[in-house]
mmCIF file of C-alpha atoms and ligand atoms in Angstrom:
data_model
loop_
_atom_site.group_PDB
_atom_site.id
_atom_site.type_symbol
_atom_site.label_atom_id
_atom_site.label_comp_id
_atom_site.label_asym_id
_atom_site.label_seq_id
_atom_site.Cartn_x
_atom_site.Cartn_y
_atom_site.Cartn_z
ATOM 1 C CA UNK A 20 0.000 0.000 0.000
ATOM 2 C CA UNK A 21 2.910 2.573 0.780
ATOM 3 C CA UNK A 22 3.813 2.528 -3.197
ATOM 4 C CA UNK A 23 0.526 3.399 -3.629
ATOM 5 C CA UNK A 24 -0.028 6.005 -1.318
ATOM 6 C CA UNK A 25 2.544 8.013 -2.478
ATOM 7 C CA UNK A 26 1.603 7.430 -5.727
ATOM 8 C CA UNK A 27 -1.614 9.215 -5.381
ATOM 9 C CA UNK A 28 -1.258 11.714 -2.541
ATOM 10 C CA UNK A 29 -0.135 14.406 -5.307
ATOM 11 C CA UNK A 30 -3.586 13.716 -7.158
ATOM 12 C CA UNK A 31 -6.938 15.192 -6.036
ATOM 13 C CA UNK A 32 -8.239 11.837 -4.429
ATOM 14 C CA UNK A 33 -11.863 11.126 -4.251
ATOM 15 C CA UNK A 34 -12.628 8.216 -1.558
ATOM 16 C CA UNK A 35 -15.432 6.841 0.610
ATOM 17 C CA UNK A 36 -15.060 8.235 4.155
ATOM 18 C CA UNK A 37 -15.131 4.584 5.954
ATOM 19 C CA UNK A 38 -12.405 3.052 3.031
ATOM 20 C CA UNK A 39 -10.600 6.205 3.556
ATOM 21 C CA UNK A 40 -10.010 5.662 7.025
ATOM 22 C CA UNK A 41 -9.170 2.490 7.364
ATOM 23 C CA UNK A 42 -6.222 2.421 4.312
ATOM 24 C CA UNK A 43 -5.488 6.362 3.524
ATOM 25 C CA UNK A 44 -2.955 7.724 5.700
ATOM 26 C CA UNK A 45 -4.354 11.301 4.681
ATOM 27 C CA UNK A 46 -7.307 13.109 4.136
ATOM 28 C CA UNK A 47 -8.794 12.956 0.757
ATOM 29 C CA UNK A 48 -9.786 16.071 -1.454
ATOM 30 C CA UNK A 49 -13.436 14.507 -1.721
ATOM 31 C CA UNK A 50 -15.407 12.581 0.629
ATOM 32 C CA UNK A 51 -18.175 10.818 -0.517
ATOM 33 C CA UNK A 52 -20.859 8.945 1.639
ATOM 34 C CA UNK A 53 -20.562 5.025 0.923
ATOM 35 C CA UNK A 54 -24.321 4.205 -1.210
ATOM 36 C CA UNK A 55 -25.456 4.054 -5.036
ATOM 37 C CA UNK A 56 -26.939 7.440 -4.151
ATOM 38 C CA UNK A 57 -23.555 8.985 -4.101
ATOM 39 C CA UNK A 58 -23.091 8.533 -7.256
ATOM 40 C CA UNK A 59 -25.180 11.646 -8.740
ATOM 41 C CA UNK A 60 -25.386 14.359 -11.070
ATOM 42 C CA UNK A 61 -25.387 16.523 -7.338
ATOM 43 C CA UNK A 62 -22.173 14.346 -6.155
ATOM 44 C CA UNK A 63 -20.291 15.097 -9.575
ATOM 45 C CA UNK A 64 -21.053 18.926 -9.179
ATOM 46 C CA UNK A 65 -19.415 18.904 -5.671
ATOM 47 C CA UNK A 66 -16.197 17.246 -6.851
ATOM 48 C CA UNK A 67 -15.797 19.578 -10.086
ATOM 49 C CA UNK A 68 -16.989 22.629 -8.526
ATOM 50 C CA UNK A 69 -14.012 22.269 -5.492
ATOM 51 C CA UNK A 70 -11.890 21.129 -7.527
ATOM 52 C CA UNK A 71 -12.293 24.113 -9.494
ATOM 53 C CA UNK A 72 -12.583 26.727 -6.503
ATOM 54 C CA UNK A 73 -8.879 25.132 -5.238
ATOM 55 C CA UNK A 74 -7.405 25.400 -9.239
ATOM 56 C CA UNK A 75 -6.868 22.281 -9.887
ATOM 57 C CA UNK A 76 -5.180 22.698 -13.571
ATOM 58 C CA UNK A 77 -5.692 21.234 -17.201
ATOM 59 C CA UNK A 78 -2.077 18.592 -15.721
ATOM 60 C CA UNK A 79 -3.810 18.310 -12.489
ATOM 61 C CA UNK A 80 -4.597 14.703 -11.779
ATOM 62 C CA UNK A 81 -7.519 12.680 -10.415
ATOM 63 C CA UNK A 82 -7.624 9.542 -8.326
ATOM 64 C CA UNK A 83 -10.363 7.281 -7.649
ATOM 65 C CA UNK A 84 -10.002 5.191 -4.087
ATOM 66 C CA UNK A 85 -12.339 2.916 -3.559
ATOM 67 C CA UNK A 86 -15.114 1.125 -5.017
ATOM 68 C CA UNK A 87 -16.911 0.368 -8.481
ATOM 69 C CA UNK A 88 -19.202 3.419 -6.879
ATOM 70 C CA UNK A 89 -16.018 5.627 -6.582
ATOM 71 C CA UNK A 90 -14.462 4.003 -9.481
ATOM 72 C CA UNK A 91 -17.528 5.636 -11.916
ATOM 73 C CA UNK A 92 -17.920 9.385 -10.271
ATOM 74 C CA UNK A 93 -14.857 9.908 -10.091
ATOM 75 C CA UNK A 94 -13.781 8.753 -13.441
ATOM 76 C CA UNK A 95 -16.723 11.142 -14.672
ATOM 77 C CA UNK A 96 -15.261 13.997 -12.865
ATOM 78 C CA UNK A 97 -12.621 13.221 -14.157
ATOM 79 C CA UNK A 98 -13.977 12.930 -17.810
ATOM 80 C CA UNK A 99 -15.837 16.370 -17.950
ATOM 81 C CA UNK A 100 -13.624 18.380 -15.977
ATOM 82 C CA UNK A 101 -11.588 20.784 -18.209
ATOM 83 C CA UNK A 102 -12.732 18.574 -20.761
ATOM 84 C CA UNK A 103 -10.699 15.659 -19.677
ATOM 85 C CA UNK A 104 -7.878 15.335 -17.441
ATOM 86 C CA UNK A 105 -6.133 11.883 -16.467
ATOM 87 C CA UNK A 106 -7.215 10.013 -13.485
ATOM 88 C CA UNK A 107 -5.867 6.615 -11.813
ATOM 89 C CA UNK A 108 -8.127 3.976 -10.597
ATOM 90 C CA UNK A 109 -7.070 2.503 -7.085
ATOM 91 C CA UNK A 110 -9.896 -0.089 -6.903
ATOM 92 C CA UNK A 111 -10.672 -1.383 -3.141
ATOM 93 C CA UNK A 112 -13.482 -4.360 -3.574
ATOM 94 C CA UNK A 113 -12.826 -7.384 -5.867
ATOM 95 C CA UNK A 114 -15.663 -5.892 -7.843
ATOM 96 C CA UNK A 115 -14.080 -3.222 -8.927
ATOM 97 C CA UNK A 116 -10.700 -4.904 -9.190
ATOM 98 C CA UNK A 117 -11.736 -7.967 -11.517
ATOM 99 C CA UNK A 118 -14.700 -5.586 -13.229
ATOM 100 C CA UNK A 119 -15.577 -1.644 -12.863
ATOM 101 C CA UNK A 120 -11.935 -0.749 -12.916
ATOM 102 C CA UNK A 121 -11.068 -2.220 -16.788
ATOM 103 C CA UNK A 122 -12.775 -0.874 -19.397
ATOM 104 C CA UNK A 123 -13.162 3.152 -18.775
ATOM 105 C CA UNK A 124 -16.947 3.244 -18.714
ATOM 106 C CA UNK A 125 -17.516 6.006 -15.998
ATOM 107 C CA UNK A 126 -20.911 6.782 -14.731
ATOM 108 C CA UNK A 127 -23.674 8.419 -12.311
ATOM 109 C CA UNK A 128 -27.491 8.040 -11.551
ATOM 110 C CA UNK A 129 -30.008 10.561 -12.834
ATOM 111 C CA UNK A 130 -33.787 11.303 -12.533
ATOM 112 C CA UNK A 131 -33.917 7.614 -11.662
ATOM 113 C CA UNK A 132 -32.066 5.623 -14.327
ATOM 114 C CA UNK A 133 -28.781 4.070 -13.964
ATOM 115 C CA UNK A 134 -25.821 5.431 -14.947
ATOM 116 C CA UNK A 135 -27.433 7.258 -17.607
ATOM 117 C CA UNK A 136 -25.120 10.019 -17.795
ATOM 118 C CA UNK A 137 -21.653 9.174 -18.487
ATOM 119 C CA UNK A 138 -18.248 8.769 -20.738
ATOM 120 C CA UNK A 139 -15.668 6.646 -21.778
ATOM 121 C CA UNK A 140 -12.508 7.947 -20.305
ATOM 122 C CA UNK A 141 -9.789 5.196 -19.752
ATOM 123 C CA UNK A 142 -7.712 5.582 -16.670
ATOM 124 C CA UNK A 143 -3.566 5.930 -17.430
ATOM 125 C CA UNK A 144 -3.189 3.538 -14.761
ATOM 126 C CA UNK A 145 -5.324 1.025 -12.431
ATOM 127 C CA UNK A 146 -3.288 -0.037 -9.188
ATOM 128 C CA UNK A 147 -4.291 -3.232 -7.787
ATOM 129 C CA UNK A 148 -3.196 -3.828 -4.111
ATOM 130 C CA UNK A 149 -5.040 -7.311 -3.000
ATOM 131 C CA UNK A 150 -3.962 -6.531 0.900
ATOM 132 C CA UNK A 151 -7.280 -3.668 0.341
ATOM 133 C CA UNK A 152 -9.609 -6.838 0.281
ATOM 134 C CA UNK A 153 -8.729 -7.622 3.600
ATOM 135 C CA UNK A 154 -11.611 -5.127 5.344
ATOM 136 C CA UNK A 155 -13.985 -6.243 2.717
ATOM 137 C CA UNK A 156 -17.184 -7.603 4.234
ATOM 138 C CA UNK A 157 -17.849 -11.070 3.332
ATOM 139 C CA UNK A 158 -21.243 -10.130 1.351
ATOM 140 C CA UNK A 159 -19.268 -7.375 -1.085
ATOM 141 C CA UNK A 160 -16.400 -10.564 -1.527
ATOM 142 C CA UNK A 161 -19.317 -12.440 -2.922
ATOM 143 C CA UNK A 162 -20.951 -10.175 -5.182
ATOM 144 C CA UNK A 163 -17.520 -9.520 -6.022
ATOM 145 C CA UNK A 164 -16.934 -13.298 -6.888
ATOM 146 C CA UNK A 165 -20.258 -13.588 -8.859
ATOM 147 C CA UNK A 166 -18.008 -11.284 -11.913
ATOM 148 C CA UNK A 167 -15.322 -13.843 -11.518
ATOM 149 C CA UNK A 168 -17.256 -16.649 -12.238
ATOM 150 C CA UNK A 169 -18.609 -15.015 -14.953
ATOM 151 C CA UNK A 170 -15.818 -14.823 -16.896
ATOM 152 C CA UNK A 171 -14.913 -18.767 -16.142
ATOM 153 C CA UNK A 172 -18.865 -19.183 -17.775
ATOM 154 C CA UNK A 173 -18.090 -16.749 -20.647
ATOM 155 C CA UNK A 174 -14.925 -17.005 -21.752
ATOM 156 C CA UNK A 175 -12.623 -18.933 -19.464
ATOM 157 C CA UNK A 176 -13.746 -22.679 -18.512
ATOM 158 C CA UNK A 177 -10.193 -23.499 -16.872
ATOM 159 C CA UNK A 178 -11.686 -20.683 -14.463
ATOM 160 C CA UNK A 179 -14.700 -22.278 -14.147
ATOM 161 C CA UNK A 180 -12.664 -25.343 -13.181
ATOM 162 C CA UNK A 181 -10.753 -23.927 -10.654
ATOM 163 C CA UNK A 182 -13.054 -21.797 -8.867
ATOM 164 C CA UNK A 183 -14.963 -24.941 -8.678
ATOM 165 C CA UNK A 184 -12.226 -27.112 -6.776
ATOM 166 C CA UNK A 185 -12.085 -23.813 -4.743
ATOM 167 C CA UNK A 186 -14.217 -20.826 -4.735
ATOM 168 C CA UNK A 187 -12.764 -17.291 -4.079
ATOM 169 C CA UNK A 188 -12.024 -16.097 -0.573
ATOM 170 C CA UNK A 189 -9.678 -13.828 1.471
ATOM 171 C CA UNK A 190 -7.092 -16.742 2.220
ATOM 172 C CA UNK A 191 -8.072 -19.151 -1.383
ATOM 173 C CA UNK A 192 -4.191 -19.141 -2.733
ATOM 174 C CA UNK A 193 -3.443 -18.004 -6.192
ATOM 175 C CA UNK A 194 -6.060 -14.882 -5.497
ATOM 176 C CA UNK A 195 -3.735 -12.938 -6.950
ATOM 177 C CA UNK A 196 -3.372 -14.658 -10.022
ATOM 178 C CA UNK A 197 -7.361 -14.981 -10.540
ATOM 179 C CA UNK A 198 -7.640 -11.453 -10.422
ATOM 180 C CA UNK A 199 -4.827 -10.966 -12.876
ATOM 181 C CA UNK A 200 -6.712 -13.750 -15.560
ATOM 182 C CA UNK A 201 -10.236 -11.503 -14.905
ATOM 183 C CA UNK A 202 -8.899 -8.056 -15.997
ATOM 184 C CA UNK A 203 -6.767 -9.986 -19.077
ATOM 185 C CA UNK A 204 -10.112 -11.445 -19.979
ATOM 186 C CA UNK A 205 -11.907 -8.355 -19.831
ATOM 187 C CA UNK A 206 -9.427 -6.207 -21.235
ATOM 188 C CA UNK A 207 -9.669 -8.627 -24.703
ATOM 189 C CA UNK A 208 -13.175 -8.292 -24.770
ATOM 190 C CA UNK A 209 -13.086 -4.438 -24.346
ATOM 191 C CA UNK A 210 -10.062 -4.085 -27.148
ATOM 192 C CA UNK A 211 -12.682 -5.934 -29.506
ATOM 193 C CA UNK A 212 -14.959 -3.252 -28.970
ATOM 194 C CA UNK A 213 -14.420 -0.641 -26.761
ATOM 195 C CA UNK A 214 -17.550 1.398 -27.127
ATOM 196 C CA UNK A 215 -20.157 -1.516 -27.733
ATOM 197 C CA UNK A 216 -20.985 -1.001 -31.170
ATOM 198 C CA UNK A 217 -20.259 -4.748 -32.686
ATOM 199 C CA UNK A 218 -22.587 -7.092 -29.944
ATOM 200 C CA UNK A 219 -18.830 -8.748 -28.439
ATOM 201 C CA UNK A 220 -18.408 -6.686 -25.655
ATOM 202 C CA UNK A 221 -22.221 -7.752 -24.244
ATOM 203 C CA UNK A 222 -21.103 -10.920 -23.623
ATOM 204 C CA UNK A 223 -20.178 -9.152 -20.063
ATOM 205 C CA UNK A 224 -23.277 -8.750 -19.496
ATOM 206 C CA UNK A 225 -24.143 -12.823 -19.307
ATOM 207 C CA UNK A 226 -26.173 -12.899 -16.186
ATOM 208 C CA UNK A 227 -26.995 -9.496 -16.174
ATOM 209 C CA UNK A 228 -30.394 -8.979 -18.287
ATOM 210 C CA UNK A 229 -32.495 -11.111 -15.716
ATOM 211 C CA UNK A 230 -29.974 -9.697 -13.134
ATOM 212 C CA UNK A 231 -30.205 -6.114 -13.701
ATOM 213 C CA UNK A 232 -34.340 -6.569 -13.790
ATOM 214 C CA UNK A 233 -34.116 -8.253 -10.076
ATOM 215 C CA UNK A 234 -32.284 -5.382 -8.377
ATOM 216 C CA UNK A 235 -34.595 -2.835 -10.263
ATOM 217 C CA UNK A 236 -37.755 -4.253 -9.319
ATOM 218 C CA UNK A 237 -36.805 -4.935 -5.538
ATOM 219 C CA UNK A 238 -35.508 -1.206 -5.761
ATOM 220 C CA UNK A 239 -31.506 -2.307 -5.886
ATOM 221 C CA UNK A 240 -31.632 -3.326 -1.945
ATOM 222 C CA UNK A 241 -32.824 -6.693 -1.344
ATOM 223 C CA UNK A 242 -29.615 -7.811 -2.942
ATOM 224 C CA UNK A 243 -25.642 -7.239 -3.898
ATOM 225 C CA UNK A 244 -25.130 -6.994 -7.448
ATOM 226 C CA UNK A 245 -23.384 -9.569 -7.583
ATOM 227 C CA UNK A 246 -25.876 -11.780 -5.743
ATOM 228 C CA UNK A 247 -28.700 -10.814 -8.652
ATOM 229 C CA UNK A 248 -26.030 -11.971 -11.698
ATOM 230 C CA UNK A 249 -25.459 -15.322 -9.939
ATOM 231 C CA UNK A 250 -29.303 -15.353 -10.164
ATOM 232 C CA UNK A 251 -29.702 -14.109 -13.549
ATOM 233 C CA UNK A 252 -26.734 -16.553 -14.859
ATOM 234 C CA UNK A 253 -28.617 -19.545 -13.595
ATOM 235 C CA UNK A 254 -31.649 -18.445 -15.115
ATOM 236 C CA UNK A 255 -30.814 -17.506 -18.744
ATOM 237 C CA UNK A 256 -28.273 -21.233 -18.546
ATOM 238 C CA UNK A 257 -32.282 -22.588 -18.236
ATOM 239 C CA UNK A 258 -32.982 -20.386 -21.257
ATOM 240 C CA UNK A 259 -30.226 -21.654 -23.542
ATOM 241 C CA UNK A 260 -31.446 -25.020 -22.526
ATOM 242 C CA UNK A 261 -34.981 -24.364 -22.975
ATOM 243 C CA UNK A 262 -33.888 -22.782 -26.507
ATOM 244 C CA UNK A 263 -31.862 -25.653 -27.318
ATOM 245 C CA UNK A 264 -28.792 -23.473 -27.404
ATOM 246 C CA UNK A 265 -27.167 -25.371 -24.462
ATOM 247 C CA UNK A 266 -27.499 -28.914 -23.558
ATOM 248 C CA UNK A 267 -29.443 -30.268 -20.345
ATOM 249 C CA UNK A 268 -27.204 -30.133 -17.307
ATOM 250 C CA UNK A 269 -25.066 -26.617 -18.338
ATOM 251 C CA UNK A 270 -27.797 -24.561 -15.919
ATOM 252 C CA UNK A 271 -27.316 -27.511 -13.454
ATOM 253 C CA UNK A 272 -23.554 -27.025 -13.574
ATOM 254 C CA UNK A 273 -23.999 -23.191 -12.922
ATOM 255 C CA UNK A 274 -26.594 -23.388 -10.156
ATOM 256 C CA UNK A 275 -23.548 -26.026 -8.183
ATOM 257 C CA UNK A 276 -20.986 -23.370 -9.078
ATOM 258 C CA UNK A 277 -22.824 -20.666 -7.394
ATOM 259 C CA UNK A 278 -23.904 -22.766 -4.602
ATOM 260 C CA UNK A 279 -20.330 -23.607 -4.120
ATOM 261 C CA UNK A 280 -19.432 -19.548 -3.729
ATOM 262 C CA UNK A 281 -22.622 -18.923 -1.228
ATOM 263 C CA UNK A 282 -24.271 -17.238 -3.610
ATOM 264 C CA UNK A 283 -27.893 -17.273 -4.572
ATOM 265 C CA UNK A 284 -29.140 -19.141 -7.901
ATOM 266 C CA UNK A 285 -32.915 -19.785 -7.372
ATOM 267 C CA UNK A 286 -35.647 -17.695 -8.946
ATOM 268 C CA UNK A 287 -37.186 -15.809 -5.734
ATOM 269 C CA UNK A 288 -40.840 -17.062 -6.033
ATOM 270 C CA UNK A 289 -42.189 -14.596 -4.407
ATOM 271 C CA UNK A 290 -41.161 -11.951 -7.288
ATOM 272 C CA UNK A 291 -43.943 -12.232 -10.405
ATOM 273 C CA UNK A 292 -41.910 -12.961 -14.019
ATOM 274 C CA UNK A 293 -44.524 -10.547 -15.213
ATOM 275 C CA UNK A 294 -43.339 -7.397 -13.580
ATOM 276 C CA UNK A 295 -39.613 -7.979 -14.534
ATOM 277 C CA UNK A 296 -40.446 -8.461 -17.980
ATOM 278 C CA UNK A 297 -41.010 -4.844 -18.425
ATOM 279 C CA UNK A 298 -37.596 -4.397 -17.009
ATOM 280 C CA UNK A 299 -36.076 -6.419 -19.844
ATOM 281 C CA UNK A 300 -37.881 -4.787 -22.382
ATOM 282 C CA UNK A 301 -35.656 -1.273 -20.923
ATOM 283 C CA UNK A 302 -32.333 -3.710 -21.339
ATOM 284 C CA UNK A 303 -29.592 -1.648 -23.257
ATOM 285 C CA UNK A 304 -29.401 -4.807 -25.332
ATOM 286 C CA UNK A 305 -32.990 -4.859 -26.026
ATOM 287 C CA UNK A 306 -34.611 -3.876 -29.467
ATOM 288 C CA UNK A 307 -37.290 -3.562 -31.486
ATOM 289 C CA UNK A 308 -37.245 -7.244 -31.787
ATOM 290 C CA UNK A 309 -37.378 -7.991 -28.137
ATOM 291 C CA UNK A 310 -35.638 -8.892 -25.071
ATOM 292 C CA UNK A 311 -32.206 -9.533 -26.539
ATOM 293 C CA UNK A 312 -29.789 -11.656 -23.804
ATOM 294 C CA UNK A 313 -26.214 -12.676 -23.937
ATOM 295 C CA UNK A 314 -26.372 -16.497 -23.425
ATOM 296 C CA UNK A 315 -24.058 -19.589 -23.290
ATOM 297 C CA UNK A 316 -24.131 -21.799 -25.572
ATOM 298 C CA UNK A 317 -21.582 -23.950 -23.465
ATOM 299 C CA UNK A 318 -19.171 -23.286 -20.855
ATOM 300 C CA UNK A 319 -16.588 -20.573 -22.138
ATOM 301 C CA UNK A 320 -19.148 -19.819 -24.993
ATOM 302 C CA UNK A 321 -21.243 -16.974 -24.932
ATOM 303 C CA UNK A 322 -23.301 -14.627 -27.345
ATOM 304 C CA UNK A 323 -26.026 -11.945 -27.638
ATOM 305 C CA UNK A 324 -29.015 -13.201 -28.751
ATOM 306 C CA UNK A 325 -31.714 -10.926 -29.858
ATOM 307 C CA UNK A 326 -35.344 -11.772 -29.915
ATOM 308 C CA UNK A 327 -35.519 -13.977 -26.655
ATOM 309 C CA UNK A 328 -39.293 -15.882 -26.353
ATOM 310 C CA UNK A 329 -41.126 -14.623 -22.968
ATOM 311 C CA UNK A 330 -42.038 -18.260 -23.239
ATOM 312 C CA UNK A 331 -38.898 -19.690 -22.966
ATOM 313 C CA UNK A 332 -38.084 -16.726 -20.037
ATOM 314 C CA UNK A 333 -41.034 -18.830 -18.442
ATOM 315 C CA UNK A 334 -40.187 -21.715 -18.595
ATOM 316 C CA UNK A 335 -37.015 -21.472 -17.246
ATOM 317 C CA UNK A 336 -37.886 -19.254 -14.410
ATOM 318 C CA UNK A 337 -40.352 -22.115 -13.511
ATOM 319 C CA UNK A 338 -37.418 -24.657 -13.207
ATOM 320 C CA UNK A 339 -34.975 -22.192 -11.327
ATOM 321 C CA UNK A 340 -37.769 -21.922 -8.333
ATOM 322 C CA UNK A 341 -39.299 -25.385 -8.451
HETATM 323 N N1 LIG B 30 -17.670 1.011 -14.979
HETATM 324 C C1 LIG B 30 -17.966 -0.263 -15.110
HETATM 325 O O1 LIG B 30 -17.604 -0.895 -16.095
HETATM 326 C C2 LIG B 30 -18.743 -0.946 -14.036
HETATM 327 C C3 LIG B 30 -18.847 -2.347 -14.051
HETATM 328 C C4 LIG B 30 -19.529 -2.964 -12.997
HETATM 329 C C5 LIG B 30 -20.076 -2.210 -11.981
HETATM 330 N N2 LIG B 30 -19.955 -0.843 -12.016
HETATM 331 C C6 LIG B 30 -20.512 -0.018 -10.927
HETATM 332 O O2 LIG B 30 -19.815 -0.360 -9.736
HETATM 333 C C7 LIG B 30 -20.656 -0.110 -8.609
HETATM 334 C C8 LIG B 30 -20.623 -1.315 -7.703
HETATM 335 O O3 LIG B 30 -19.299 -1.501 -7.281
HETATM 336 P P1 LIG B 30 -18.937 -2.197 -5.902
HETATM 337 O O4 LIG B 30 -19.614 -3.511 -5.808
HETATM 338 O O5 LIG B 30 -17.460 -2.136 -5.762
HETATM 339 O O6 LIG B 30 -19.713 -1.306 -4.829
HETATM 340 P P2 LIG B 30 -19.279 -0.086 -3.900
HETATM 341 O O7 LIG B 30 -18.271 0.773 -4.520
HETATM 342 O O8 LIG B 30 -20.545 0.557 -3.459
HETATM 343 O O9 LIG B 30 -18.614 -0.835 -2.658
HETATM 344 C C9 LIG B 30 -19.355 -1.790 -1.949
HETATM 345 C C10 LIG B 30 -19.234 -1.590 -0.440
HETATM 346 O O10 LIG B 30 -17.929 -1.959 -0.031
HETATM 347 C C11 LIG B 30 -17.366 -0.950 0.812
HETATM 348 N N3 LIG B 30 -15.911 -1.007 0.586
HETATM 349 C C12 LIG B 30 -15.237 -0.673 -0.533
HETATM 350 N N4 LIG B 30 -13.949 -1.012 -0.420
HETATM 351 C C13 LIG B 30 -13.795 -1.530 0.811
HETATM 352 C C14 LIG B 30 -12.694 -2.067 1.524
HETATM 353 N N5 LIG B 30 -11.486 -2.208 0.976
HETATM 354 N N6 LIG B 30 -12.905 -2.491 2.784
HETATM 355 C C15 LIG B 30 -14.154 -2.411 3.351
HETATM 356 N N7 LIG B 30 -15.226 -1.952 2.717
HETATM 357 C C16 LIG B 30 -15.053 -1.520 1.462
HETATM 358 C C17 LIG B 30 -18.060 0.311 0.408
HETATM 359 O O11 LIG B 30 -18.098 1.211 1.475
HETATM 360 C C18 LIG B 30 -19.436 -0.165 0.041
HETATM 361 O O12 LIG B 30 -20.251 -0.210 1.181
HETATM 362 C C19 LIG B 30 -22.044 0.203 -9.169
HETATM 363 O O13 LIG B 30 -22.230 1.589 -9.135
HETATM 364 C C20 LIG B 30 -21.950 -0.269 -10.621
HETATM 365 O O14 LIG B 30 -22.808 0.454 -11.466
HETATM 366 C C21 LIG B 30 -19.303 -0.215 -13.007
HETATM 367 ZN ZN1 LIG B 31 -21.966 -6.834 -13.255
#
């Protein structure tokens, strides 16, 4: 951590007050309350606006400490101030190490939608410091581990493999390693197609269609967001099977991989199919053809597929709760 520390002390540092404590041996320029609703429109007008009362210039720098939250505001400040200046991502949960830190989408909530305002703006450097996962709480490790086990289901079945002869934890040896094979894996996928336009880089978002729709209807606090993908990658396995894109047993194999990790897999039965559907339909991947879902077709195979039946959705939510 002392490498890093120095590192960004010169930079204006935005952190969360609690993560700041414990690991920053100074007091950041911007303190920002831990919570989704921190990262605003409001939030992003504080950070600019001080950093533009104390003159922060055009080769001023930025640093983000913390998590995926503090990973996207700041990175936005970041983005629009003087037009763009350069930032460094310090990531602090395995989230936003393995995830929210690769790719330079930055972010924050407005008038209710998610991250609907927001840029590309690449970082010039992400420092990853595993020793920060040590004051993680064991629910954030999870959601956290969710993202890794997507890309073992996507992209990576040696991953798979692994993580199922042992799933991730503070003391699982090789942690180091695992994080490394994430960010190469997602750092391919983004160099194929950096801004989304060619339908590869959605294959990140396995899990997430059914996912995203279960923290938006339960109002993004009944779970982690990790916890909802784990869900919403069991589910849409069933839908490749009930598709006959995957054979019978892949959703079977997914379901033991996230029971293995502690994490939830099981459609929550007392949540109606009908009123996430509608959440779906608002899916950045959806069109005018439909819900549109990136699905495996087997493990380490994975691709968007437009035009998904609500039928089939059905169907397979039925076998995730039975
Ligand atoms: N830009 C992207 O590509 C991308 C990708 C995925 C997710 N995201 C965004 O990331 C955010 C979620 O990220 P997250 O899961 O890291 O959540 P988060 O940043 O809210 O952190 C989760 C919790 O962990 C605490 N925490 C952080 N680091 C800690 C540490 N080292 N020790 C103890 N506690 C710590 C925080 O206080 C918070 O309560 C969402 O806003 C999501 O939209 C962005
Ligand atoms: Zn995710």
């Amino acid at each position: 951590m002392g490498d890093i520390q120095a590192k960004i002390q010169p930079c204006w540092v935005v952190a969360e007050s609690r993560v700041a404590r414990r690991w920053l041996g100074f007091s950041p320029q911007s303190l920002v309350a831990p919570g989704e609703a921190s990262k605003s429109w409001a939030s992003a007008g504080r950070i600019v606006g001080a950093m533009a009362r104390a003159g922060v210039r055009r080769d001023g720098r930025l640093a983000a400490f913390g998590g995926g939250m503090i990973g996207d505001l700041a990175g936005f400040c970041a983005s629009i101030y003087m037009r763009g200046i350069s930032w460094i991502q310090v990531p602090t949960t395995l989230l936003a190490m393995v995830d929210s830190s690769v790719g330079g989408k930055t972010a924050v909530h407005s008038g209710g939608a998610k991250n609907i305002i927001g840029s590309f703006w690449q970082p010039s450097e992400v420092l990853i410091c595993p020793e920060l996962l040590q004051s993680l709480p064991r629910r954030e490790w999870r959601s956290g581990a969710a993202e890794v086990w997507k890309y073992g289901a996507i992209m990576d079945p040696a991953l798979w493999h692994e993580l199922e002869s042992e799933p991730l934890g503070p003391a699982r040896p090789g942690l180091e390693k695992i994080i490394a094979r994430c960010i190469q894996n997602k750092a391919a996928v983004v160099e194929a197609d950096e801004r989304e336009t060619s339908g590869r880089r959605a294959i990140l978002n396995f899990g997430h269609t059914i996912g995203h729709a279960l923290e938006a209807a339960t109002a993004f606090k009944r779970w982690r967001h990790g916890e909802a993908i784990a869900i919403g990658m069991a589910v849409e396995t069933a839908i490749s099977e009930v598709i006959g894109l995957a054979d019978s047993g892949l959703s079977q194999r997914i379901c033991a991989g996230m029971e293995r990790q502690g994490l939830p897999w099981r459609a929550p039965e007392d949540l109606q199919l009908e009123a996430l559907i509608p959440e779906m339909k608002r899916d950045k991947k959806a069109g005018a053809d439909g819900i549109a879902m990136s699905l495996l077709s087997e493990l380490g195979a994975c691709r968007l597929w437009r035009n998904v039946p609500e039928q089939a959705i059905k169907e397979a939510w039925q076998k995730c709760s039975a």
